PDB file of C-alpha atoms in Angstrom:
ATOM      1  CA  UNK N 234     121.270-113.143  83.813  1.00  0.00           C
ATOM      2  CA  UNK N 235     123.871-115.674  83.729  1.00  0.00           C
ATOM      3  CA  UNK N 236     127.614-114.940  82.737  1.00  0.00           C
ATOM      4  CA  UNK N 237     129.828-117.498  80.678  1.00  0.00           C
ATOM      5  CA  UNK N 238     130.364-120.164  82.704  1.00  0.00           C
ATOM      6  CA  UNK N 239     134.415-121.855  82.127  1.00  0.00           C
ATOM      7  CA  UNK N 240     135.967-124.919  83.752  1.00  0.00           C
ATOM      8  CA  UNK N 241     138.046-126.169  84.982  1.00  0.00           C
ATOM      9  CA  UNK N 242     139.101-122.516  86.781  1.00  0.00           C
ATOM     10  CA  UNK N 243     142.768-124.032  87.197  1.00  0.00           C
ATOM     11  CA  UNK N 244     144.524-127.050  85.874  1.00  0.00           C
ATOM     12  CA  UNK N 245     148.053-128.340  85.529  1.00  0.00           C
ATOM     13  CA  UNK N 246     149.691-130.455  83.520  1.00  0.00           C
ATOM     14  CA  UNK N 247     152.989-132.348  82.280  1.00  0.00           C
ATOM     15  CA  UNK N 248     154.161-131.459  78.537  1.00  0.00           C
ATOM     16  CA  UNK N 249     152.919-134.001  76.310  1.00  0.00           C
ATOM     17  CA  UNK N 250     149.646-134.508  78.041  1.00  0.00           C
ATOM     18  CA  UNK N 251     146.265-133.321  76.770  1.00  0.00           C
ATOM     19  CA  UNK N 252     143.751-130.948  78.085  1.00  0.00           C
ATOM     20  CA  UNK N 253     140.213-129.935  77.466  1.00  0.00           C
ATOM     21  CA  UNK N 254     138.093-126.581  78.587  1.00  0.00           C
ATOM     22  CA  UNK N 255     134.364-125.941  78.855  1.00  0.00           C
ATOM     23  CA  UNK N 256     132.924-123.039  78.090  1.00  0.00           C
ATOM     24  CA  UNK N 257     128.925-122.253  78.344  1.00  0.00           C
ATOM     25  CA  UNK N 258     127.728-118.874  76.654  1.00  0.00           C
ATOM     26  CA  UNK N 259     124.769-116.438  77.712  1.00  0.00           C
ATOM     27  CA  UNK N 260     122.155-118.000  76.050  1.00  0.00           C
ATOM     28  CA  UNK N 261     121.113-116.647  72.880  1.00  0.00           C
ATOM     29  CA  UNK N 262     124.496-115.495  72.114  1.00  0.00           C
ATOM     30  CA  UNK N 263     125.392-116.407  68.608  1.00  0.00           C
ATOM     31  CA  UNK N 264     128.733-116.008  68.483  1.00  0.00           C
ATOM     32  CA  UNK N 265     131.718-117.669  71.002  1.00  0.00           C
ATOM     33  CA  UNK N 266     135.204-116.759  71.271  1.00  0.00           C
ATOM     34  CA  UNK N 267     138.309-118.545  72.691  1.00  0.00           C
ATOM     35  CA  UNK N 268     141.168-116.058  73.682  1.00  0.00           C
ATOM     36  CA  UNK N 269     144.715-117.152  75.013  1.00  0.00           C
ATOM     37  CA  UNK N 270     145.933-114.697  78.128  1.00  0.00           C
ATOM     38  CA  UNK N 271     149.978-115.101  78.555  1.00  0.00           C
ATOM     39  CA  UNK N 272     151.042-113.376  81.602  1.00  0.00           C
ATOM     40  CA  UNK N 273     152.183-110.210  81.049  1.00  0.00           C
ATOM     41  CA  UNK N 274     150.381-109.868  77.493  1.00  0.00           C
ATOM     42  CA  UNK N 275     146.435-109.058  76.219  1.00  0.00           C
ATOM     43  CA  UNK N 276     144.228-111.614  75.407  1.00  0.00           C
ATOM     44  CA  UNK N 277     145.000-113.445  71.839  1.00  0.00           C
ATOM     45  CA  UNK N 278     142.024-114.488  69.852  1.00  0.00           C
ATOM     46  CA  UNK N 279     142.259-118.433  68.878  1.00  0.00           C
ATOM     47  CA  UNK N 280     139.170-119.164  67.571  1.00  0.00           C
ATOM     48  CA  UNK N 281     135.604-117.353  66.769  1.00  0.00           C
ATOM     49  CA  UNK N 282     132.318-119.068  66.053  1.00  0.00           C
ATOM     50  CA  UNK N 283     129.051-117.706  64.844  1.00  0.00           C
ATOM     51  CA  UNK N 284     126.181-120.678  66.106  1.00  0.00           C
ATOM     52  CA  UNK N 285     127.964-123.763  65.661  1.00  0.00           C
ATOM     53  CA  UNK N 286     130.469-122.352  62.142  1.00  0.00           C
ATOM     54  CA  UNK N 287     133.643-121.359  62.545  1.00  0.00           C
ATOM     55  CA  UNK N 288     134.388-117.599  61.341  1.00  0.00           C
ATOM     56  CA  UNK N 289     138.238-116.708  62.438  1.00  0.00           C
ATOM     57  CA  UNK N 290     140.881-119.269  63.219  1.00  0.00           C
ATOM     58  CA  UNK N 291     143.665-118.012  61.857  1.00  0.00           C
ATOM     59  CA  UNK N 292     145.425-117.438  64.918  1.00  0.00           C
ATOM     60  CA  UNK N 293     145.062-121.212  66.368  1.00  0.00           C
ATOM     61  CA  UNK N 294     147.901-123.836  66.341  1.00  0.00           C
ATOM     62  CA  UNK N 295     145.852-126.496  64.108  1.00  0.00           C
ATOM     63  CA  UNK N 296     148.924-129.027  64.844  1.00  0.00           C
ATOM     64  CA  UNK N 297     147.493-129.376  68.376  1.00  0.00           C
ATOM     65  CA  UNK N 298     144.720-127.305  68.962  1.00  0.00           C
ATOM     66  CA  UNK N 299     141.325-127.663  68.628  1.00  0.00           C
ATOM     67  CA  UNK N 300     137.758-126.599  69.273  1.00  0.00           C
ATOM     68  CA  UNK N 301     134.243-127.242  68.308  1.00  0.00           C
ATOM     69  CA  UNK N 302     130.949-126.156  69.179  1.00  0.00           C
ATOM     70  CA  UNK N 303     128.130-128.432  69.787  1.00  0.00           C
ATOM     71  CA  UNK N 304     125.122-127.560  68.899  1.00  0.00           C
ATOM     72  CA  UNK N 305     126.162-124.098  68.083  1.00  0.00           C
ATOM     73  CA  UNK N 306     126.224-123.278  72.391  1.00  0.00           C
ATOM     74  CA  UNK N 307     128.638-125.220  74.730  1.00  0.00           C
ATOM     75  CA  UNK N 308     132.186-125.344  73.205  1.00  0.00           C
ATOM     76  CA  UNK N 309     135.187-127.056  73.915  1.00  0.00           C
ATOM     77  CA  UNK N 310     138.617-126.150  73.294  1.00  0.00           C
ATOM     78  CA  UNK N 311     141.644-128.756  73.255  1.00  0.00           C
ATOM     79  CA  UNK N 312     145.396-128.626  73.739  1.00  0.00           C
ATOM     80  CA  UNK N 313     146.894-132.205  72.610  1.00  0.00           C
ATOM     81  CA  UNK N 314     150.201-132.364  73.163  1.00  0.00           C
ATOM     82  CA  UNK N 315     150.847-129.506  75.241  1.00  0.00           C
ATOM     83  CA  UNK N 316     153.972-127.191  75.163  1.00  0.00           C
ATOM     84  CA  UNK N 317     155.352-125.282  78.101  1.00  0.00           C
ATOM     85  CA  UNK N 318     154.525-121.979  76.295  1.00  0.00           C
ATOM     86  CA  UNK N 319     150.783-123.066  76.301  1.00  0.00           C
ATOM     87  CA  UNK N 320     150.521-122.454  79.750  1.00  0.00           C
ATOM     88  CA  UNK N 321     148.485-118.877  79.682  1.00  0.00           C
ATOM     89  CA  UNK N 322     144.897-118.042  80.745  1.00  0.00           C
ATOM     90  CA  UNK N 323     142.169-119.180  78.169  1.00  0.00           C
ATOM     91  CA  UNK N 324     138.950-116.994  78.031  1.00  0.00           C
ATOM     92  CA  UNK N 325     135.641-117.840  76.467  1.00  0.00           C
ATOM     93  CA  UNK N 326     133.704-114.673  75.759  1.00  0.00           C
ATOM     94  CA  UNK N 327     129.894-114.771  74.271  1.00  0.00           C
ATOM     95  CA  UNK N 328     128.168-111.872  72.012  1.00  0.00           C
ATOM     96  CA  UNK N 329     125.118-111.547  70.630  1.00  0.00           C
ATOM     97  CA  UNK N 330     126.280-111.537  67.500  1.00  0.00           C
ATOM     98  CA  UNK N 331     129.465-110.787  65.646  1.00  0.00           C
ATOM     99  CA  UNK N 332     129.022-106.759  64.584  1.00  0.00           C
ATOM    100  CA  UNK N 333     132.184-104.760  65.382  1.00  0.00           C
ATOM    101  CA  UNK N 334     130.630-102.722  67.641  1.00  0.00           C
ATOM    102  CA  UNK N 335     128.647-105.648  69.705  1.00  0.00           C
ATOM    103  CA  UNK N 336     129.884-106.295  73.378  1.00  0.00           C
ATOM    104  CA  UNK N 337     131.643-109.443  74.466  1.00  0.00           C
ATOM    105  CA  UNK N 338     131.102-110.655  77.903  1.00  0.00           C
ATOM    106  CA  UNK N 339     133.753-112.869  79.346  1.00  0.00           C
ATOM    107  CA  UNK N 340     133.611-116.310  81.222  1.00  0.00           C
ATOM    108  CA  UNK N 341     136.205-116.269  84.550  1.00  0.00           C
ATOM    109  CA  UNK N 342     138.732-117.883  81.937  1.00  0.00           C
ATOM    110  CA  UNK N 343     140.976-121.416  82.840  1.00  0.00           C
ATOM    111  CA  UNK N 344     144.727-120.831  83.976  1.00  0.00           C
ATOM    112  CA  UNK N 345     146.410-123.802  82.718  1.00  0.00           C
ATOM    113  CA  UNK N 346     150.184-124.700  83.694  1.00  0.00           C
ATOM    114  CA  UNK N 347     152.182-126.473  81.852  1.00  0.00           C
ATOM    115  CA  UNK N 348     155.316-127.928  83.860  1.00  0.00           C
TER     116      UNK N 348
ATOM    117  CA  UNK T  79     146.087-104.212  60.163  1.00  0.00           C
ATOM    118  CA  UNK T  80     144.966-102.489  63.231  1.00  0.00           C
ATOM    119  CA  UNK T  81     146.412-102.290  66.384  1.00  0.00           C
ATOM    120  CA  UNK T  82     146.524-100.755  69.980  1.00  0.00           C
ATOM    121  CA  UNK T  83     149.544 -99.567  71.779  1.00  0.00           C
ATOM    122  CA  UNK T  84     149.254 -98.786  75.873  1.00  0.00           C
ATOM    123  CA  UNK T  85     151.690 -96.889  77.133  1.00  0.00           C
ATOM    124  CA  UNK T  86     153.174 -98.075  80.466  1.00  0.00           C
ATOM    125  CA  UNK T  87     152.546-101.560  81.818  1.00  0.00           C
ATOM    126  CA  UNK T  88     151.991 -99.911  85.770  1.00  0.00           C
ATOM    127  CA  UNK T  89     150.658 -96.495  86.659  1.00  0.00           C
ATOM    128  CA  UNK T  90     150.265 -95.504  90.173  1.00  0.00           C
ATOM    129  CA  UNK T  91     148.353 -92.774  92.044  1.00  0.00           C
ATOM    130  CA  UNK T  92     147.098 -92.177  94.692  1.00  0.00           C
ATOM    131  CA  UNK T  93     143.939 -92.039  96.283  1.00  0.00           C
ATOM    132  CA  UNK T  94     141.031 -89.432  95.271  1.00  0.00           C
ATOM    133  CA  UNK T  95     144.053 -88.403  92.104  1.00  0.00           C
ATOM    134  CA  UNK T  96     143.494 -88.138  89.032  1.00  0.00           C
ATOM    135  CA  UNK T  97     143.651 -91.516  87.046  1.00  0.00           C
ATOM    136  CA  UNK T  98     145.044 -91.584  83.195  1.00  0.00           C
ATOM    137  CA  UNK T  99     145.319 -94.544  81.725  1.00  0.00           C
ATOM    138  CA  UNK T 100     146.785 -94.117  77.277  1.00  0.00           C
ATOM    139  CA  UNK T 101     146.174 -95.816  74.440  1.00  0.00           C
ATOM    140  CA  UNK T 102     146.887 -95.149  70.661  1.00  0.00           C
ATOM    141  CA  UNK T 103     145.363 -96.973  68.030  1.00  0.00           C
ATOM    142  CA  UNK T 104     146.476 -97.959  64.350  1.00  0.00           C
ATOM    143  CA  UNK T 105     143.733 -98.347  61.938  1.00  0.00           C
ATOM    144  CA  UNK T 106     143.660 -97.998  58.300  1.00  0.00           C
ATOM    145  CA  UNK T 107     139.641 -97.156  59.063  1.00  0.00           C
ATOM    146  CA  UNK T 108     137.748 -95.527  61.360  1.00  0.00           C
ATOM    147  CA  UNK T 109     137.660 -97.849  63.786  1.00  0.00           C
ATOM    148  CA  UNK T 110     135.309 -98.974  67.092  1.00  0.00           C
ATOM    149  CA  UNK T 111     137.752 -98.760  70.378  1.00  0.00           C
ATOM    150  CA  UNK T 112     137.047-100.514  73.967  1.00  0.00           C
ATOM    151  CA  UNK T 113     138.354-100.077  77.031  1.00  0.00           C
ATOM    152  CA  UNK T 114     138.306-103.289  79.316  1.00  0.00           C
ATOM    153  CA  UNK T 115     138.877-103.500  82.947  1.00  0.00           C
ATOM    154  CA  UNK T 116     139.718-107.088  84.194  1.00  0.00           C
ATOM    155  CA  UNK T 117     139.985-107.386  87.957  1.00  0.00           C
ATOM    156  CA  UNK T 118     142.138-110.265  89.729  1.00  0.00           C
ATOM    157  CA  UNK T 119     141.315-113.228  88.897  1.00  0.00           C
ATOM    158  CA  UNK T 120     137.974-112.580  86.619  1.00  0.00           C
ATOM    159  CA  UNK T 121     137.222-111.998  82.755  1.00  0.00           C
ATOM    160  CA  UNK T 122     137.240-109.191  81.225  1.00  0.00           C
ATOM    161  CA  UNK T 123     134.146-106.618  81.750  1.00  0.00           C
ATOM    162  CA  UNK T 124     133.427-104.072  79.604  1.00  0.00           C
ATOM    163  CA  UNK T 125     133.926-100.189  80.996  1.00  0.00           C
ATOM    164  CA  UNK T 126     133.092 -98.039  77.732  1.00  0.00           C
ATOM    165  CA  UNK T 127     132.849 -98.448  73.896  1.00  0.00           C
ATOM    166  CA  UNK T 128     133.634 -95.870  71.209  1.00  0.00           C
ATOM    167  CA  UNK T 129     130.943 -96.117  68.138  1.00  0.00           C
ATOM    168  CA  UNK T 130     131.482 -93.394  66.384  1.00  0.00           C
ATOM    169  CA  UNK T 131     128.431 -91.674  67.694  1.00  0.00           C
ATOM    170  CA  UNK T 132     130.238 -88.893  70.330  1.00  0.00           C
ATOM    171  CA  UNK T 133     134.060 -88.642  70.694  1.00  0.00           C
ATOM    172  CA  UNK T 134     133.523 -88.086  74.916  1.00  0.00           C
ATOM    173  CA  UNK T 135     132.247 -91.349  76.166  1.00  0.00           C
ATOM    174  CA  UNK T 136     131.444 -92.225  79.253  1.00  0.00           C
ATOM    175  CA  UNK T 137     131.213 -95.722  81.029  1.00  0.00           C
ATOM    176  CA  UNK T 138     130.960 -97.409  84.300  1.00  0.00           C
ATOM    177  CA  UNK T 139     132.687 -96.128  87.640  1.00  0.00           C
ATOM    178  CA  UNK T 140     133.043 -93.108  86.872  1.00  0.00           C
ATOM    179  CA  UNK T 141     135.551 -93.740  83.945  1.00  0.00           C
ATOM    180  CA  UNK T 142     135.225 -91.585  80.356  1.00  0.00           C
ATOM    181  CA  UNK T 143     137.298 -91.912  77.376  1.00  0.00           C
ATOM    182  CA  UNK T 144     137.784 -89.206  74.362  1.00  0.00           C
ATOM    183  CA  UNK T 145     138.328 -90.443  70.722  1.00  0.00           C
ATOM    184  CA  UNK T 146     140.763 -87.613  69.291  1.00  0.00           C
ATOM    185  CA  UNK T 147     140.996 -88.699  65.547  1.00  0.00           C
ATOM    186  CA  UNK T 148     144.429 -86.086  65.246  1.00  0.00           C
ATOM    187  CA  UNK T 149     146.448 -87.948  67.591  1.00  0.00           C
ATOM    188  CA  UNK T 150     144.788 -91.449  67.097  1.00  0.00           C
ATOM    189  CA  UNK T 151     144.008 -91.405  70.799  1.00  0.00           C
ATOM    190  CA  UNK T 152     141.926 -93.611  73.110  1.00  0.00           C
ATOM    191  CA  UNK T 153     142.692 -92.168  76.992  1.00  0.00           C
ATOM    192  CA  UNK T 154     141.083 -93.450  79.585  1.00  0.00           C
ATOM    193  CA  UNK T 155     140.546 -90.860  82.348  1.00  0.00           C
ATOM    194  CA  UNK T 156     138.633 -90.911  86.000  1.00  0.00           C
ATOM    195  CA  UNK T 157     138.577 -87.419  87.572  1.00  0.00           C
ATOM    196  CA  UNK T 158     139.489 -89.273  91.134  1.00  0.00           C
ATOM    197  CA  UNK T 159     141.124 -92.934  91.984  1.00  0.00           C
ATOM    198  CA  UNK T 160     139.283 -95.075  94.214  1.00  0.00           C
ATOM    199  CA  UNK T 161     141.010 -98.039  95.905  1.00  0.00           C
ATOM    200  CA  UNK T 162     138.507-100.224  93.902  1.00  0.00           C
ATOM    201  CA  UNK T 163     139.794 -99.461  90.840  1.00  0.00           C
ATOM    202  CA  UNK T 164     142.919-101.557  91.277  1.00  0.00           C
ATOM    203  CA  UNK T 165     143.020-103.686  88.511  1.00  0.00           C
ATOM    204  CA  UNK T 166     144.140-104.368  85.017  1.00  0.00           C
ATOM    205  CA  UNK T 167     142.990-102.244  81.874  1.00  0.00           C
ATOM    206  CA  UNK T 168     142.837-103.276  78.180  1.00  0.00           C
ATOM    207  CA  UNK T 169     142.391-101.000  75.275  1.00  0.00           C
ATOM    208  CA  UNK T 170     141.183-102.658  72.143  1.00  0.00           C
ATOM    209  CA  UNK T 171     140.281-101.647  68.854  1.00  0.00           C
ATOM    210  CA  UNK T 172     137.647-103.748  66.079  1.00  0.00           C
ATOM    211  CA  UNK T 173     136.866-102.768  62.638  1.00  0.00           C
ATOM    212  CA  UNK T 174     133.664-101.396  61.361  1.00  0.00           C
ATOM    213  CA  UNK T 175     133.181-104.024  58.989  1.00  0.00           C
ATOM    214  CA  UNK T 176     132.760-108.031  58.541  1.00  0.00           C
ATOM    215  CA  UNK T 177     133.204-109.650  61.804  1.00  0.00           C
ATOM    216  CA  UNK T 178     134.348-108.507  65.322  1.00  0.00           C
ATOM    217  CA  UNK T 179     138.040-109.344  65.978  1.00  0.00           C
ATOM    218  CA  UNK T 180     138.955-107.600  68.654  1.00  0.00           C
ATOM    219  CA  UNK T 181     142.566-106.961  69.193  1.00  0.00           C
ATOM    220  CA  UNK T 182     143.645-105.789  72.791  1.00  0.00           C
ATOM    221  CA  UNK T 183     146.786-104.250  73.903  1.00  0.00           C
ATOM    222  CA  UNK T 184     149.363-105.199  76.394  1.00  0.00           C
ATOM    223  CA  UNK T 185     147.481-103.786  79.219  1.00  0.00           C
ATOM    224  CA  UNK T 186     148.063-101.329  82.301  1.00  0.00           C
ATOM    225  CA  UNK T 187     148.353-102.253  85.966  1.00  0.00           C
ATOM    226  CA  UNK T 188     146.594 -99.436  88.043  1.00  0.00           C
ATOM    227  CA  UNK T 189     148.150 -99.234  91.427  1.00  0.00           C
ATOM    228  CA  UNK T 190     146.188 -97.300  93.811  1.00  0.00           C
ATOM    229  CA  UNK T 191     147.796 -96.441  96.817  1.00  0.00           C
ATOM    230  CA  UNK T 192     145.738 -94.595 100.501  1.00  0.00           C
TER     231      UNK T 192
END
């Protein structure tokens, strides 16, 4: 069975610019979930979708980013401008669907650098 | 709202020792508690899951975990470190109810040395 696929794996860029990640899902999982990874801390959860509705955003900086999900599979998040303190890991993680108990399985996530 | 707490951000043993890795939760509910292992480089994978159904669970490598309800405890424990298990660990707790948010802790490093 195939795992979440991410991409880019790495990426720099200057403050100010903009930057996109990919994320695929196991197929048939319903529900998709961005985290943010600083170094040092445990992943953050941005954003959580369940098919193609979003569920929890609470903890995502609507001034600059954003994320959809087409289709209610692939998903993109976006970071536009970026900040120096948005450089951090950012994982995708799939689940069947969104119980409390349900297993997330987690793409290889995207270090992004901000400089 | 709930919350995991791991204490120590490195723990070292060494080889064939005995590897304890602690978390405490903070839950205003009975709540579901992981235990994630993320190795350089990679996502997060999944070692054991606490449902409720037995306090002692067991999970992958060799790894076990007991929920003790008295001291809001979540320790991970493997009766004998294997160079392999060098890696990160997360502790995370979810509610029973509405949807999953998991919440992780800060994480441990696990050094193992020969």
């Amino acid at each position: 069975e195939a795992g979440v696929a991410q991409s880019p794996r790495y990426k720099i860029i200057e403050k100010r610019q903009s930057v996109a990640f990919w994320c695929n899902p196991i197929s048939g999982h319903a529900t998709l979930y961005w985290y943010q990874q600083i170094l040092g801390q445990g992943p953050k959860l941005l954003i959580q979708f369940q098919n193609n509705g979003v569920v929890d955003d609470s903890q995502l900086p609507k001034d600059r980013f954003s994320a959809e999900r087409l289709k209610g599979v692939d998903s993109t998040l976006k970071i536009q401008p970026a900040k120096l303190e948005d450089s951090a890991v950012y994982l995708c993680a799939s689940s069947l669907d969104s119980s409390a108990n349900t297993e997330a399985f987690f793409g290889q996530g995207t270090r992004l650098t901000v400089v | 709202a709930q919350s995991v707490t791991q204490l120590g951000s490195h723990v070292s043993v060494s080889e064939g020792a005995l590897v304890l890795l602690r978390c405490n939760y903070s839950s205003s509910v009975p709540p579901y508690l992981f235990w994630y292992v993320q190795y350089p480089n990679q996502g997060l994978q999944l070692l054991l899951k606490y449902t409720s159904a037995a306090t002692l669970v067991k999970g992958i490598n060799g790894f076990e975990a007991e929920f003790k309800k008295s001291e809001t405890s979540f320790h991970l424990t493997k009766p004998s470190a294997h160079m392999s298990d060098a890696a990160e660990y997360f502790c995370a707790v979810t509610l029973y109810t509405g949807f999953q948010k998991l919440v992780f802790g800060t994480g441990t490093r696990l050094l193992v040395s020969p």
